[in-house]
Amino acid sequence: MKTKPITVSAHINAEKLKVWEYYTSSEHIVNWNFADPGWHCPEAKNDLQVGGTYFARMEAKDGSFGFDFEAVYTEMNPGNSFTYEFGGRVCKVDLAAAENGTQITVSFDPEDQNPIEMQEQGWQAILNNFKQYTERN
């Protein structure tokens, strides 16, 4: 039985075009794509088109652990939404204009190695980092 997707979201106090740019541009991804201050994202590459690859290297700052996150885009609606697949799972990102900014919603298929709550908290922490970075810059 397939588990229902996990959904996280945030309201960003910025115009949708800026939110799209900061969420999809490699030069910005490296500044927010981690769940905890003890981690960082030293490298990101993003070929933002159907069939294109998203790559991010995530590492503990102390060098104790790291992993590569890779995905392939399957749907693209520039400035509004995209869907990608990674490890047999699917993730959809939607941006919507909202009062005083942009609502970003990320829905993804959970993996079966960690509790649902832990996955939700981790992805929400990354999205919260994104919000803070985008609003500060």
Tab-separated table of C-alpha atoms in Angstrom:
chain	number	residue	atom	x	y	z
A	1	MET	CA	0.000	0.000	0.000
A	2	LYS	CA	1.407	3.356	-1.068
A	3	THR	CA	1.854	5.981	1.641
A	4	LYS	CA	0.256	9.362	0.986
A	5	PRO	CA	2.614	12.222	0.137
A	6	ILE	CA	3.978	14.507	2.839
A	7	THR	CA	3.281	18.211	2.316
A	8	VAL	CA	5.193	21.168	3.747
A	9	SER	CA	4.665	24.833	2.955
A	10	ALA	CA	5.750	28.372	3.754
A	11	HIS	CA	4.648	31.919	3.037
A	12	ILE	CA	7.558	33.913	1.629
A	13	ASN	CA	7.459	37.703	1.868
A	14	ALA	CA	8.713	38.152	-1.698
A	15	GLU	CA	7.319	38.290	-5.223
A	16	LYS	CA	6.777	34.971	-6.983
A	17	LEU	CA	9.471	35.626	-9.603
A	18	LYS	CA	12.104	36.136	-6.871
A	19	VAL	CA	10.918	33.037	-4.997
A	20	TRP	CA	11.204	30.969	-8.191
A	21	GLU	CA	14.693	32.314	-8.893
A	22	TYR	CA	15.972	31.703	-5.362
A	23	TYR	CA	14.435	28.210	-5.202
A	24	THR	CA	15.787	27.022	-8.567
A	25	SER	CA	19.104	28.836	-9.105
A	26	SER	CA	22.251	26.925	-8.084
A	27	GLU	CA	23.891	30.113	-6.783
A	28	HIS	CA	21.078	30.445	-4.235
A	29	ILE	CA	20.381	26.739	-3.511
A	30	VAL	CA	23.808	26.350	-1.847
A	31	ASN	CA	22.822	29.032	0.684
A	32	TRP	CA	19.626	27.445	2.045
A	33	ASN	CA	19.430	23.743	1.145
A	34	PHE	CA	20.044	22.128	4.556
A	35	ALA	CA	17.859	21.327	7.549
A	36	ASP	CA	20.267	22.095	10.378
A	37	PRO	CA	22.951	24.762	10.981
A	38	GLY	CA	25.512	21.956	11.387
A	39	TRP	CA	25.046	21.106	7.707
A	40	HIS	CA	25.689	22.875	4.433
A	41	CYS	CA	25.202	22.440	0.690
A	42	PRO	CA	28.631	23.013	-0.851
A	43	GLU	CA	27.531	22.234	-4.424
A	44	ALA	CA	24.344	22.424	-6.480
A	45	LYS	CA	23.620	22.072	-10.198
A	46	ASN	CA	20.230	22.545	-11.766
A	47	ASP	CA	19.176	21.850	-15.371
A	48	LEU	CA	15.646	23.212	-15.035
A	49	GLN	CA	13.799	21.444	-17.866
A	50	VAL	CA	11.885	18.207	-18.396
A	51	GLY	CA	14.531	15.466	-18.479
A	52	GLY	CA	17.037	17.790	-16.801
A	53	THR	CA	18.856	16.846	-13.606
A	54	TYR	CA	18.869	18.521	-10.208
A	55	PHE	CA	21.921	17.767	-8.067
A	56	ALA	CA	22.790	18.926	-4.552
A	57	ARG	CA	25.611	17.788	-2.275
A	58	MET	CA	24.669	17.921	1.386
A	59	GLU	CA	27.322	17.526	4.076
A	60	ALA	CA	27.784	17.860	7.804
A	61	LYS	CA	30.114	20.823	8.372
A	62	ASP	CA	32.352	18.640	10.551
A	63	GLY	CA	32.854	16.235	7.625
A	64	SER	CA	31.311	13.281	9.483
A	65	PHE	CA	28.630	12.539	6.873
A	66	GLY	CA	27.407	13.648	3.478
A	67	PHE	CA	25.246	12.542	0.585
A	68	ASP	CA	24.262	13.495	-2.938
A	69	PHE	CA	20.646	14.273	-3.761
A	70	GLU	CA	19.823	13.778	-7.438
A	71	ALA	CA	16.508	14.070	-9.252
A	72	VAL	CA	15.170	14.259	-12.800
A	73	TYR	CA	12.479	16.752	-13.780
A	74	THR	CA	9.315	15.207	-15.208
A	75	GLU	CA	7.039	18.284	-15.418
A	76	MET	CA	7.837	21.971	-15.698
A	77	ASN	CA	5.617	25.058	-15.577
A	78	PRO	CA	8.244	27.840	-15.341
A	79	GLY	CA	7.591	30.338	-12.575
A	80	ASN	CA	4.741	28.244	-11.140
A	81	SER	CA	5.520	24.571	-10.517
A	82	PHE	CA	7.658	21.564	-11.287
A	83	THR	CA	7.756	17.860	-10.531
A	84	TYR	CA	10.811	15.640	-10.235
A	85	GLU	CA	11.543	11.991	-9.505
A	86	PHE	CA	14.282	10.710	-7.225
A	87	GLY	CA	14.924	7.151	-6.070
A	88	GLY	CA	11.504	5.960	-7.272
A	89	ARG	CA	9.776	8.797	-5.421
A	90	VAL	CA	8.049	11.939	-6.701
A	91	CYS	CA	8.163	15.529	-5.455
A	92	LYS	CA	6.013	18.439	-6.653
A	93	VAL	CA	6.756	22.086	-5.896
A	94	ASP	CA	4.019	24.721	-6.381
A	95	LEU	CA	4.312	28.493	-6.098
A	96	ALA	CA	1.217	30.683	-5.804
A	97	ALA	CA	0.895	34.418	-5.452
A	98	ALA	CA	-0.498	35.229	-2.019
A	99	GLU	CA	-1.257	38.337	-0.031
A	100	ASN	CA	2.067	40.060	0.731
A	101	GLY	CA	4.151	37.440	-1.045
A	102	THR	CA	4.218	33.893	-2.333
A	103	GLN	CA	3.010	30.570	-0.947
A	104	ILE	CA	5.348	27.664	-1.689
A	105	THR	CA	4.086	24.107	-1.215
A	106	VAL	CA	6.243	20.995	-1.505
A	107	SER	CA	4.609	17.540	-1.627
A	108	PHE	CA	6.794	14.444	-1.733
A	109	ASP	CA	6.545	10.679	-1.439
A	110	PRO	CA	8.036	9.563	1.876
A	111	GLU	CA	10.806	7.012	2.081
A	112	ASP	CA	10.526	3.947	4.286
A	113	GLN	CA	13.734	4.278	6.339
A	114	ASN	CA	12.721	7.117	8.681
A	115	PRO	CA	9.504	8.053	10.509
A	116	ILE	CA	7.039	10.248	8.574
A	117	GLU	CA	7.225	12.943	11.271
A	118	MET	CA	11.021	13.115	10.995
A	119	GLN	CA	10.854	13.454	7.203
A	120	GLU	CA	8.203	16.167	7.452
A	121	GLN	CA	10.250	18.081	10.039
A	122	GLY	CA	13.416	17.826	7.950
A	123	TRP	CA	11.817	19.061	4.724
A	124	GLN	CA	9.986	21.823	6.616
A	125	ALA	CA	13.285	22.921	8.209
A	126	ILE	CA	14.852	23.201	4.740
A	127	LEU	CA	11.855	25.216	3.531
A	128	ASN	CA	12.118	27.457	6.603
A	129	ASN	CA	15.810	28.018	5.771
A	130	PHE	CA	14.747	28.936	2.238
A	131	LYS	CA	12.200	31.417	3.579
A	132	GLN	CA	14.746	33.102	5.836
A	133	TYR	CA	17.406	33.275	3.118
A	134	THR	CA	14.997	34.643	0.479
A	135	GLU	CA	13.508	37.268	2.762
A	136	ARG	CA	16.972	38.447	3.939
A	137	ASN	CA	18.421	38.865	0.429
